Amino acid sequence: MPRNERRRIAVVGAGARAEMFVRAITEDHAETTVLVALADVNQARMDAHNRWLTAAGHEPVPTYPAAELAALIAKERVDEVIVTSMDSTHAGHMVTALDAGCDVITEKPMTVDAESARRILDAQQRSGRKVQVSFNYRYNPVHEMVRTLLAGGEIGEIGSVHFEWLLDIRHGADYFRRWHRDKANSGGLLVHKSGHHFDLVNWWLGAAPTEVYASGRLFFYGEHGQRHGYARDYERVHGSPEAQGDPFALDMAANPRLRELYLDAEGEDGYLRDRNVFAPGVTIEDDLSVLVRYDTGARMTYHLTAYAPWEGYRLMVNGSRGRLELEVVESDHVSPTAAGELKGAAVHGTTEAPEQGGVTLTIRPFWAPPYRVELQPHTREGHGGADHRMTAVLLGGQTDPMNRSATARDGALALLTGLAANRSLQTAEPVRVSDLLDLN
Ligand SMILES: NC(=O)c1ccc[n+]([C@@H]2O[C@H](COP(=O)([O-])OP(=O)(O)OC[C@H]3O[C@@H](n4cnc5c(N)ncnc54)[C@H](O)[C@@H]3O)[C@@H](O)[C@H]2O)c1
């Protein structure tokens, strides 16, 4: 493709996740895409990205305040906007970009409430532009295999799903250090994290959720640390002698990437990346049970634990001809010295976790012995290799016969399971998804 025909892309939200997209645009897909601007509410973070671009041999790009997105789009002649800002800010940027005639790729969750999901869907319809939600888990080869097996009828019609997801005390704790700990910013883990899992089930089953019941609580983090004997008396790690030796403390000063992106940037907006996970003020849950009914008739029981000793998940799918069982161990334990570190993928350049992982996928047919499904070797790089495979489709134009590229409707459906579950937590009643947002 001639260089002047490359798609002109702006990235809004210049935090950790933006780096994956910036690298994909400027390196892996430089033939088809060009980064033309960054926008954020924090200049220091945008400057850090520009320093990293320069160090990698690229030109720095113009930076804009996020509130000037419409002007940025016009001035830089943007074709496509990638939204990687804090969750609760996605919708405003998406609507601005769509109304300015741009296509949009947004990080998950698409947004954090039903009203803004409606605004996104309306803006898409009125503009006729394309929205893609970057549900990277769909692009994990293991998850593709599950979809192939289920869609191919390997276990017949799906009756029910049992899905348990464990976040370990390193990764899980990270949602309690910063903006995610406030439900208004992230929608809580049922929206921010489980949205990935709910989307996978929608995609695997070719189904939409109709009714949701949930029960859950904050059990481990926040003030509950007192009861469990983990609490220490400090607000944030940097500059707090009380944080010395706390296995839950994140030391930003020790990591050049974290220092540049957050510590050196906090003077502008007061965004603290290293809060005490047991400090008060947490409004999200860490232990959640959800029951979902789907339009195909299938049911799901789902559980998320955000304080587990190992990280991974177990999926069991019961069908009219047998059962599929998947176990994925991403880390079999957290090393004592690594509890306060980030997972390797969270910020490029941080230490990879040394613990062991593995995947087992088994089909158990009726009246026949079970058999293991052959899989590619497990990798922890870029979410099991999924990030590279996703950007090849979203930015590189690779064909997508499995429909992994998620639409705004898919984004809304994944969100609605979490939102209905959140409402059920409040009312202790089952919630009809169509009472929150009617997608018909
Ligand atoms: N798919 C995945 O695997 C994955 C992984 C990590 C993060 N994410 C998603 O990526 C997004 C960013 O997460 P992160 O980990 O990079 O967080 P981060 O805190 O590192 O970055 C968020 C950025 O948003 C900026 N921001 C805040 N308010 C803004 C506004 N009004 N307008 C524009 N920018 C604003 C902040 O200044 C910051 O630079 C989130 O939506 C998150 O859910 C997805």
Short mmCIF file of C-alpha atoms and ligand atoms in Angstrom, two decimals:
data_model
loop_
_atom_site.label_atom_id
_atom_site.label_comp_id
_atom_site.label_asym_id
_atom_site.label_seq_id
_atom_site.Cartn_x
_atom_site.Cartn_y
_atom_site.Cartn_z
CA MET A 1 0.00 0.00 0.00
CA PRO A 2 1.46 3.45 -0.87
CA ARG A 3 2.48 5.27 2.29
CA ASN A 4 -0.02 8.09 1.75
CA GLU A 5 -2.89 5.57 1.68
CA ARG A 6 -2.16 4.12 5.09
CA ARG A 7 -4.98 4.46 7.66
CA ARG A 8 -4.34 7.47 9.88
CA ILE A 9 -4.84 6.48 13.51
CA ALA A 10 -5.08 8.47 16.74
CA VAL A 11 -4.84 6.79 20.15
CA VAL A 12 -6.87 8.30 23.02
CA GLY A 13 -5.68 7.28 26.48
CA ALA A 14 -1.89 7.06 26.65
CA GLY A 15 -1.48 4.62 29.53
CA ALA A 16 -0.06 1.11 29.69
CA ARG A 17 -2.44 -0.57 27.27
CA ALA A 18 -1.86 2.10 24.62
CA GLU A 19 1.69 0.86 24.24
CA MET A 20 0.56 -2.43 22.72
CA PHE A 21 -1.44 -0.58 20.04
CA VAL A 22 1.27 2.03 19.43
CA ARG A 23 3.81 -0.73 18.78
CA ALA A 24 1.39 -2.64 16.56
CA ILE A 25 0.73 0.48 14.44
CA THR A 26 4.31 1.71 14.19
CA GLU A 27 6.07 -1.65 13.86
CA ASP A 28 3.95 -4.73 13.03
CA HIS A 29 1.48 -2.93 10.73
CA ALA A 30 3.45 0.08 9.51
CA GLU A 31 2.59 -0.93 5.93
CA THR A 32 -1.15 -0.34 6.48
CA THR A 33 -1.38 2.10 9.39
CA VAL A 34 0.28 5.28 10.65
CA LEU A 35 0.06 6.81 14.12
CA VAL A 36 -0.80 10.50 13.71
CA ALA A 37 -1.56 11.69 17.28
CA LEU A 38 -2.02 10.85 20.93
CA ALA A 39 -4.63 12.33 23.27
CA ASP A 40 -4.89 12.10 27.04
CA VAL A 41 -5.69 14.23 30.07
CA ASN A 42 -2.07 13.83 31.16
CA GLN A 43 0.74 15.42 29.12
CA ALA A 44 3.55 13.62 30.98
CA ARG A 45 2.19 10.22 29.97
CA MET A 46 1.93 11.27 26.33
CA ASP A 47 5.48 12.60 26.52
CA ALA A 48 6.65 9.22 27.85
CA HIS A 49 5.09 7.45 24.85
CA ASN A 50 6.80 9.92 22.52
CA ARG A 51 10.17 9.24 24.20
CA TRP A 52 9.62 5.49 23.70
CA LEU A 53 8.68 6.09 20.06
CA THR A 54 11.87 8.10 19.54
CA ALA A 55 13.98 5.45 21.28
CA ALA A 56 12.51 2.84 18.91
CA GLY A 57 13.58 4.95 15.91
CA HIS A 58 10.20 6.56 15.10
CA GLU A 59 9.14 10.19 14.88
CA PRO A 60 7.29 11.56 17.94
CA VAL A 61 3.64 12.37 17.22
CA PRO A 62 1.54 15.47 18.06
CA THR A 63 -0.20 15.34 21.45
CA TYR A 64 -3.58 16.84 22.36
CA PRO A 65 -5.72 17.27 25.47
CA ALA A 66 -8.41 14.58 25.35
CA ALA A 67 -11.12 17.26 25.44
CA GLU A 68 -9.88 18.44 22.01
CA LEU A 69 -10.44 15.11 20.25
CA ALA A 70 -12.78 16.58 17.61
CA ALA A 71 -10.19 19.25 16.70
CA LEU A 72 -7.44 16.62 16.66
CA ILE A 73 -9.45 14.45 14.24
CA ALA A 74 -9.96 17.37 11.86
CA LYS A 75 -6.40 18.72 12.03
CA GLU A 76 -4.62 15.37 11.72
CA ARG A 77 -7.11 13.96 9.16
CA VAL A 78 -7.77 10.88 11.27
CA ASP A 79 -9.47 7.79 9.78
CA GLU A 80 -9.66 5.68 12.91
CA VAL A 81 -9.54 6.32 16.66
CA ILE A 82 -8.31 3.72 19.14
CA VAL A 83 -9.73 4.28 22.63
CA THR A 84 -7.50 3.02 25.45
CA SER A 85 -8.47 5.46 28.17
CA MET A 86 -10.01 4.75 31.58
CA ASP A 87 -13.19 2.67 31.11
CA SER A 88 -15.75 5.29 32.12
CA THR A 89 -14.34 7.71 29.52
CA HIS A 90 -14.62 5.39 26.48
CA ALA A 91 -18.16 6.34 25.49
CA GLY A 92 -17.61 10.10 25.17
CA HIS A 93 -14.54 9.61 22.97
CA MET A 94 -16.25 6.96 20.86
CA VAL A 95 -19.27 9.15 20.16
CA THR A 96 -17.04 12.14 19.30
CA ALA A 97 -14.97 10.00 16.92
CA LEU A 98 -17.98 8.39 15.23
CA ASP A 99 -19.72 11.73 14.78
CA ALA A 100 -16.52 13.10 13.24
CA GLY A 101 -16.67 10.29 10.64
CA CYS A 102 -14.01 7.98 12.10
CA ASP A 103 -14.05 4.24 12.64
CA VAL A 104 -13.37 3.23 16.24
CA ILE A 105 -11.50 0.44 17.95
CA THR A 106 -12.15 0.49 21.68
CA GLU A 107 -10.62 -1.42 24.51
CA LYS A 108 -12.99 -3.45 26.64
CA PRO A 109 -15.27 -2.80 28.42
CA MET A 110 -16.97 -0.83 25.65
CA THR A 111 -18.37 1.41 28.39
CA VAL A 112 -19.59 1.09 32.00
CA ASP A 113 -23.36 1.74 31.89
CA ALA A 114 -26.40 1.04 29.73
CA GLU A 115 -27.18 4.67 28.97
CA SER A 116 -23.77 5.28 27.37
CA ALA A 117 -23.94 1.94 25.53
CA ARG A 118 -27.16 3.25 23.95
CA ARG A 119 -25.37 6.49 22.97
CA ILE A 120 -22.57 4.51 21.29
CA LEU A 121 -25.00 2.30 19.36
CA ASP A 122 -26.98 5.36 18.24
CA ALA A 123 -23.83 7.20 17.16
CA GLN A 124 -22.70 4.20 15.19
CA GLN A 125 -26.03 3.93 13.45
CA ARG A 126 -26.22 7.64 12.63
CA SER A 127 -22.63 7.81 11.40
CA GLY A 128 -22.54 4.46 9.57
CA ARG A 129 -18.96 4.02 10.84
CA LYS A 130 -17.45 0.82 12.20
CA VAL A 131 -16.93 0.01 15.90
CA GLN A 132 -14.72 -2.89 16.96
CA VAL A 133 -14.29 -3.89 20.59
CA SER A 134 -10.86 -5.37 21.22
CA PHE A 135 -11.84 -8.55 23.02
CA ASN A 136 -8.37 -10.06 22.67
CA TYR A 137 -9.34 -13.25 24.54
CA ARG A 138 -11.26 -14.35 21.43
CA TYR A 139 -7.94 -14.49 19.54
CA ASN A 140 -6.26 -16.89 21.98
CA PRO A 141 -5.70 -20.13 20.00
CA VAL A 142 -7.14 -22.17 22.89
CA HIS A 143 -10.34 -20.13 22.85
CA GLU A 144 -10.56 -20.43 19.08
CA MET A 145 -10.32 -24.20 19.46
CA VAL A 146 -13.18 -24.20 21.99
CA ARG A 147 -15.30 -22.24 19.54
CA THR A 148 -14.41 -24.63 16.66
CA LEU A 149 -15.28 -27.68 18.75
CA LEU A 150 -18.57 -26.30 20.07
CA ALA A 151 -19.70 -24.83 16.74
CA GLY A 152 -18.76 -28.11 15.05
CA GLY A 153 -21.15 -30.01 17.32
CA GLU A 154 -18.44 -32.04 19.10
CA ILE A 155 -20.57 -32.28 22.27
CA GLY A 156 -23.96 -31.66 20.64
CA GLU A 157 -26.38 -28.99 21.79
CA ILE A 158 -25.10 -26.98 24.76
CA GLY A 159 -27.13 -27.44 27.93
CA SER A 160 -24.98 -25.59 30.44
CA VAL A 161 -21.63 -23.97 31.18
CA HIS A 162 -19.67 -23.92 34.40
CA PHE A 163 -16.90 -21.32 34.35
CA GLU A 164 -14.53 -20.41 37.17
CA TRP A 165 -11.92 -17.66 36.78
CA LEU A 166 -9.11 -17.08 39.29
CA LEU A 167 -7.02 -13.92 39.48
CA ASP A 168 -4.03 -14.44 41.72
CA ILE A 169 -2.89 -12.16 44.52
CA ARG A 170 -0.50 -10.41 42.13
CA HIS A 171 -2.81 -9.70 39.18
CA GLY A 172 -6.04 -9.53 41.21
CA ALA A 173 -4.50 -7.10 43.68
CA ASP A 174 -3.67 -4.69 40.87
CA TYR A 175 -7.36 -3.76 40.47
CA PHE A 176 -7.36 -2.51 44.05
CA ARG A 177 -4.37 -0.14 43.69
CA ARG A 178 -5.81 2.42 41.29
CA TRP A 179 -8.89 3.69 39.45
CA HIS A 180 -10.50 0.26 39.05
CA ARG A 181 -11.20 0.14 42.80
CA ASP A 182 -13.94 2.73 42.26
CA LYS A 183 -16.97 1.23 40.51
CA ALA A 184 -17.81 4.54 38.85
CA ASN A 185 -14.54 4.29 36.87
CA SER A 186 -14.52 0.61 35.91
CA GLY A 187 -18.01 -0.81 36.47
CA GLY A 188 -16.43 -3.22 38.96
CA LEU A 189 -14.82 -6.53 38.06
CA LEU A 190 -18.08 -7.93 36.60
CA VAL A 191 -17.82 -5.26 33.89
CA HIS A 192 -14.09 -4.59 33.72
CA LYS A 193 -12.77 -8.16 33.94
CA SER A 194 -15.63 -10.66 33.64
CA GLY A 195 -16.78 -8.80 30.51
CA HIS A 196 -14.00 -10.74 28.71
CA HIS A 197 -15.36 -14.02 30.03
CA PHE A 198 -19.01 -13.17 29.34
CA ASP A 199 -18.04 -12.19 25.80
CA LEU A 200 -16.23 -15.50 25.30
CA VAL A 201 -19.31 -17.45 26.36
CA ASN A 202 -21.57 -15.37 24.09
CA TRP A 203 -19.18 -16.05 21.20
CA TRP A 204 -18.59 -19.72 21.99
CA LEU A 205 -22.31 -20.48 22.30
CA GLY A 206 -23.56 -18.05 19.63
CA ALA A 207 -25.92 -16.86 22.36
CA ALA A 208 -27.14 -13.68 24.04
CA PRO A 209 -27.82 -13.36 27.77
CA THR A 210 -31.47 -12.86 28.78
CA GLU A 211 -31.53 -13.08 32.57
CA VAL A 212 -28.85 -12.72 35.25
CA TYR A 213 -28.71 -13.33 38.98
CA ALA A 214 -25.62 -12.51 41.04
CA SER A 215 -24.33 -12.64 44.56
CA GLY A 216 -20.97 -11.35 45.70
CA ARG A 217 -18.99 -9.18 48.04
CA LEU A 218 -15.69 -7.56 48.86
CA PHE A 219 -14.05 -10.23 50.98
CA PHE A 220 -10.28 -9.85 50.83
CA TYR A 221 -9.11 -6.35 49.82
CA GLY A 222 -9.97 -2.95 51.24
CA GLU A 223 -10.73 -2.82 54.94
CA HIS A 224 -11.11 -6.61 55.04
CA GLY A 225 -7.32 -6.78 55.14
CA GLN A 226 -7.62 -5.94 58.85
CA ARG A 227 -9.57 -9.12 59.57
CA HIS A 228 -7.21 -11.32 57.55
CA GLY A 229 -4.10 -9.85 59.12
CA TYR A 230 -2.64 -8.21 55.98
CA ALA A 231 -3.47 -4.56 56.56
CA ARG A 232 -0.73 -1.99 57.06
CA ASP A 233 -1.19 1.63 57.87
CA TYR A 234 -0.25 3.58 54.74
CA GLU A 235 -2.13 5.24 51.89
CA ARG A 236 0.26 4.66 48.98
CA VAL A 237 3.57 2.84 48.64
CA HIS A 238 5.89 5.56 47.34
CA GLY A 239 7.43 7.41 50.28
CA SER A 240 5.77 5.20 52.92
CA PRO A 241 8.19 3.38 55.27
CA GLU A 242 5.23 1.20 56.42
CA ALA A 243 5.07 -0.31 52.91
CA GLN A 244 8.61 -1.77 53.21
CA GLY A 245 8.39 -5.56 52.95
CA ASP A 246 4.64 -5.57 52.23
CA PRO A 247 4.22 -8.33 49.59
CA PHE A 248 1.22 -6.41 48.18
CA ALA A 249 3.18 -3.17 47.69
CA LEU A 250 3.95 -2.06 44.12
CA ASP A 251 7.30 -0.22 44.00
CA MET A 252 7.00 2.10 41.02
CA ALA A 253 10.38 3.74 41.64
CA ALA A 254 12.12 0.42 41.02
CA ASN A 255 10.64 0.04 37.53
CA PRO A 256 11.66 2.61 34.89
CA ARG A 257 8.48 2.09 32.85
CA LEU A 258 6.16 2.53 35.84
CA ARG A 259 8.16 5.52 37.02
CA GLU A 260 7.85 7.32 33.69
CA LEU A 261 4.24 6.46 33.03
CA TYR A 262 2.79 7.04 36.48
CA LEU A 263 5.13 8.27 39.24
CA ASP A 264 6.61 11.11 37.21
CA ALA A 265 3.15 11.97 35.82
CA GLU A 266 1.11 12.11 39.00
CA GLY A 267 1.75 15.81 39.71
CA GLU A 268 -0.65 16.70 36.89
CA ASP A 269 -3.74 14.75 37.87
CA GLY A 270 -3.07 13.01 41.19
CA TYR A 271 -3.48 9.53 39.64
CA LEU A 272 -1.85 7.20 42.21
CA ARG A 273 -0.87 3.81 40.71
CA ASP A 274 0.46 2.28 43.94
CA ARG A 275 -2.28 2.62 46.54
CA ASN A 276 -2.41 0.26 49.50
CA VAL A 277 -4.80 -2.51 48.36
CA PHE A 278 -6.11 -2.67 51.93
CA ALA A 279 -6.75 1.08 52.23
CA PRO A 280 -10.42 2.03 52.65
CA GLY A 281 -12.60 3.35 49.82
CA VAL A 282 -12.92 0.24 47.62
CA THR A 283 -16.39 0.11 46.02
CA ILE A 284 -15.88 -3.02 43.86
CA GLU A 285 -16.20 -6.70 44.81
CA ASP A 286 -13.48 -9.39 44.73
CA ASP A 287 -15.58 -12.57 45.08
CA LEU A 288 -18.52 -12.99 42.73
CA SER A 289 -21.04 -15.67 41.73
CA VAL A 290 -23.27 -15.23 38.68
CA LEU A 291 -26.07 -17.29 37.12
CA VAL A 292 -26.91 -16.49 33.49
CA ARG A 293 -29.72 -17.71 31.26
CA TYR A 294 -29.19 -17.44 27.46
CA ASP A 295 -31.57 -17.06 24.54
CA THR A 296 -30.54 -20.53 23.30
CA GLY A 297 -31.85 -22.01 26.57
CA ALA A 298 -28.33 -22.67 27.91
CA ARG A 299 -27.45 -21.71 31.50
CA MET A 300 -24.14 -20.68 33.03
CA THR A 301 -22.81 -20.72 36.57
CA TYR A 302 -19.80 -18.39 36.79
CA HIS A 303 -17.43 -17.48 39.59
CA LEU A 304 -14.66 -14.88 39.78
CA THR A 305 -12.14 -14.83 42.61
CA ALA A 306 -9.65 -11.95 42.68
CA TYR A 307 -7.44 -13.18 45.55
CA ALA A 308 -6.39 -16.71 44.49
CA PRO A 309 -3.02 -18.43 45.11
CA TRP A 310 -2.82 -19.36 41.39
CA GLU A 311 -4.03 -17.74 38.21
CA GLY A 312 -6.10 -19.39 35.51
CA TYR A 313 -9.53 -20.79 34.78
CA ARG A 314 -11.66 -23.88 34.45
CA LEU A 315 -14.41 -24.21 31.90
CA MET A 316 -16.86 -27.10 31.73
CA VAL A 317 -19.46 -27.26 28.99
CA ASN A 318 -22.20 -29.90 29.17
CA GLY A 319 -23.76 -30.95 25.87
CA SER A 320 -26.28 -33.44 24.52
CA ARG A 321 -23.42 -35.64 23.24
CA GLY A 322 -20.75 -35.17 25.88
CA ARG A 323 -18.72 -32.65 27.81
CA LEU A 324 -15.83 -30.27 27.11
CA GLU A 325 -13.39 -29.55 29.93
CA LEU A 326 -10.69 -26.88 29.77
CA GLU A 327 -8.16 -26.08 32.45
CA VAL A 328 -5.71 -23.23 31.93
CA VAL A 329 -3.01 -22.56 34.52
CA GLU A 330 -1.38 -19.22 33.79
CA SER A 331 0.74 -19.26 36.98
CA ASP A 332 0.61 -22.13 39.45
CA HIS A 333 1.63 -19.89 42.34
CA VAL A 334 2.89 -16.38 43.10
CA SER A 335 6.52 -16.19 44.21
CA PRO A 336 6.85 -14.44 47.59
CA THR A 337 8.99 -11.71 46.04
CA ALA A 338 6.65 -11.22 43.07
CA ALA A 339 3.31 -10.57 44.76
CA GLY A 340 3.62 -6.80 44.36
CA GLU A 341 4.94 -6.97 40.80
CA LEU A 342 2.70 -6.59 37.82
CA LYS A 343 2.05 -9.44 35.45
CA GLY A 344 4.61 -9.26 32.67
CA ALA A 345 2.03 -8.24 30.10
CA ALA A 346 0.64 -5.34 32.12
CA VAL A 347 3.43 -2.92 31.30
CA HIS A 348 5.97 -3.71 28.62
CA GLY A 349 9.38 -4.15 30.18
CA THR A 350 8.34 -5.51 33.59
CA THR A 351 9.65 -8.87 34.78
CA GLU A 352 7.94 -11.96 33.42
CA ALA A 353 6.48 -14.18 36.12
CA PRO A 354 8.68 -17.24 36.68
CA GLU A 355 5.88 -19.62 37.66
CA GLN A 356 4.66 -22.50 35.54
CA GLY A 357 1.57 -22.62 33.36
CA GLY A 358 -0.19 -25.19 31.19
CA VAL A 359 -3.37 -25.99 29.28
CA THR A 360 -5.50 -29.14 29.11
CA LEU A 361 -8.50 -29.42 26.82
CA THR A 362 -10.47 -32.65 27.03
CA ILE A 363 -13.56 -33.90 25.25
CA ARG A 364 -15.56 -36.55 27.07
CA PRO A 365 -18.03 -38.07 24.62
CA PHE A 366 -20.85 -40.36 25.72
CA TRP A 367 -20.00 -44.09 25.47
CA ALA A 368 -16.38 -43.50 24.47
CA PRO A 369 -13.12 -42.78 26.26
CA PRO A 370 -12.17 -39.11 26.78
CA TYR A 371 -9.56 -37.61 24.48
CA ARG A 372 -7.16 -34.68 24.76
CA VAL A 373 -7.28 -32.01 22.08
CA GLU A 374 -3.84 -31.11 20.64
CA LEU A 375 -2.95 -27.46 21.25
CA GLN A 376 -0.11 -25.14 20.35
CA PRO A 377 2.44 -24.69 23.18
CA HIS A 378 1.12 -22.29 25.84
CA THR A 379 2.62 -18.78 25.81
CA ARG A 380 2.09 -15.98 28.29
CA GLU A 381 3.39 -13.36 25.89
CA GLY A 382 0.71 -10.75 25.00
CA HIS A 383 -2.23 -12.61 26.58
CA GLY A 384 -1.39 -16.05 25.22
CA GLY A 385 -0.31 -14.62 21.84
CA ALA A 386 -3.79 -13.12 21.42
CA ASP A 387 -2.71 -9.47 21.16
CA HIS A 388 -0.59 -10.08 18.03
CA ARG A 389 -3.29 -12.17 16.42
CA MET A 390 -5.90 -9.50 17.22
CA THR A 391 -3.94 -6.57 15.79
CA ALA A 392 -3.27 -8.61 12.64
CA VAL A 393 -7.04 -8.52 12.06
CA LEU A 394 -7.89 -5.07 13.48
CA LEU A 395 -4.92 -3.21 11.97
CA GLY A 396 -3.34 -5.56 9.44
CA GLY A 397 -6.52 -6.39 7.56
CA GLN A 398 -6.11 -10.15 8.02
CA THR A 399 -9.29 -12.08 7.18
CA ASP A 400 -11.43 -13.22 10.09
CA PRO A 401 -13.46 -16.32 9.18
CA MET A 402 -14.21 -17.03 12.87
CA ASN A 403 -15.83 -13.62 13.44
CA ARG A 404 -13.47 -12.80 16.27
CA SER A 405 -13.70 -9.10 15.57
CA ALA A 406 -16.37 -7.97 18.05
CA THR A 407 -19.02 -5.43 17.07
CA ALA A 408 -20.59 -2.71 19.22
CA ARG A 409 -23.54 -5.08 19.75
CA ASP A 410 -21.13 -7.76 21.02
CA GLY A 411 -19.56 -5.14 23.30
CA ALA A 412 -23.00 -4.22 24.63
CA LEU A 413 -23.96 -7.86 25.22
CA ALA A 414 -20.79 -8.60 27.19
CA LEU A 415 -21.34 -5.41 29.18
CA LEU A 416 -25.01 -6.16 29.84
CA THR A 417 -24.27 -9.45 31.59
CA GLY A 418 -22.02 -7.55 34.01
CA LEU A 419 -24.44 -4.64 34.41
CA ALA A 420 -27.37 -6.96 35.06
CA ALA A 421 -25.22 -8.83 37.58
CA ASN A 422 -24.30 -5.54 39.27
CA ARG A 423 -27.98 -4.62 39.54
CA SER A 424 -28.76 -8.07 40.93
CA LEU A 425 -26.09 -7.54 43.59
CA GLN A 426 -28.06 -4.49 44.71
CA THR A 427 -31.58 -5.92 44.49
CA ALA A 428 -30.87 -9.60 45.29
CA GLU A 429 -33.32 -10.37 42.44
CA PRO A 430 -32.80 -11.84 38.96
CA VAL A 431 -32.51 -9.08 36.33
CA ARG A 432 -33.86 -9.23 32.78
CA VAL A 433 -31.18 -7.96 30.41
CA SER A 434 -33.77 -6.27 28.16
CA ASP A 435 -34.86 -4.14 31.15
CA LEU A 436 -31.42 -2.49 31.04
CA LEU A 437 -31.06 -2.07 27.28
CA ASP A 438 -33.18 -3.36 24.45
CA LEU A 439 -30.96 -4.43 21.58
CA ASN A 440 -33.79 -5.54 19.29
N1 LIG B 1 -7.82 -6.22 26.68
C1 LIG B 1 -6.90 -6.27 27.61
O1 LIG B 1 -6.29 -7.29 27.84
C2 LIG B 1 -6.59 -5.02 28.40
C3 LIG B 1 -5.46 -4.99 29.23
C4 LIG B 1 -5.20 -3.82 29.94
C5 LIG B 1 -6.07 -2.74 29.84
N2 LIG B 1 -7.16 -2.83 29.04
C6 LIG B 1 -8.07 -1.67 28.91
O2 LIG B 1 -7.33 -0.57 28.40
C7 LIG B 1 -7.80 0.66 28.97
C8 LIG B 1 -6.62 1.38 29.62
O3 LIG B 1 -6.11 0.60 30.68
P1 LIG B 1 -4.61 0.83 31.20
O4 LIG B 1 -4.24 -0.39 31.95
O5 LIG B 1 -3.76 1.29 30.09
O6 LIG B 1 -4.84 2.00 32.25
P2 LIG B 1 -3.86 3.23 32.55
O7 LIG B 1 -4.34 3.78 33.83
O8 LIG B 1 -2.45 2.81 32.41
O9 LIG B 1 -4.19 4.24 31.37
C9 LIG B 1 -5.40 4.93 31.30
C10 LIG B 1 -5.13 6.25 30.62
O10 LIG B 1 -6.39 6.94 30.45
C11 LIG B 1 -6.12 8.30 30.69
N3 LIG B 1 -7.37 9.02 30.93
C12 LIG B 1 -8.05 9.18 32.09
N4 LIG B 1 -9.14 9.93 31.87
C13 LIG B 1 -9.16 10.23 30.55
C14 LIG B 1 -10.03 10.97 29.70
N5 LIG B 1 -11.12 11.56 30.17
N6 LIG B 1 -9.74 11.04 28.39
C15 LIG B 1 -8.62 10.44 27.90
N7 LIG B 1 -7.75 9.75 28.64
C16 LIG B 1 -8.03 9.66 29.95
C17 LIG B 1 -5.15 8.32 31.85
O11 LIG B 1 -4.50 9.55 31.97
C18 LIG B 1 -4.23 7.17 31.43
O12 LIG B 1 -3.17 7.63 30.64
C19 LIG B 1 -8.90 0.28 29.94
O13 LIG B 1 -10.15 0.43 29.32
C20 LIG B 1 -8.66 -1.19 30.22
O14 LIG B 1 -9.85 -1.89 30.52
C21 LIG B 1 -7.42 -3.93 28.32
#
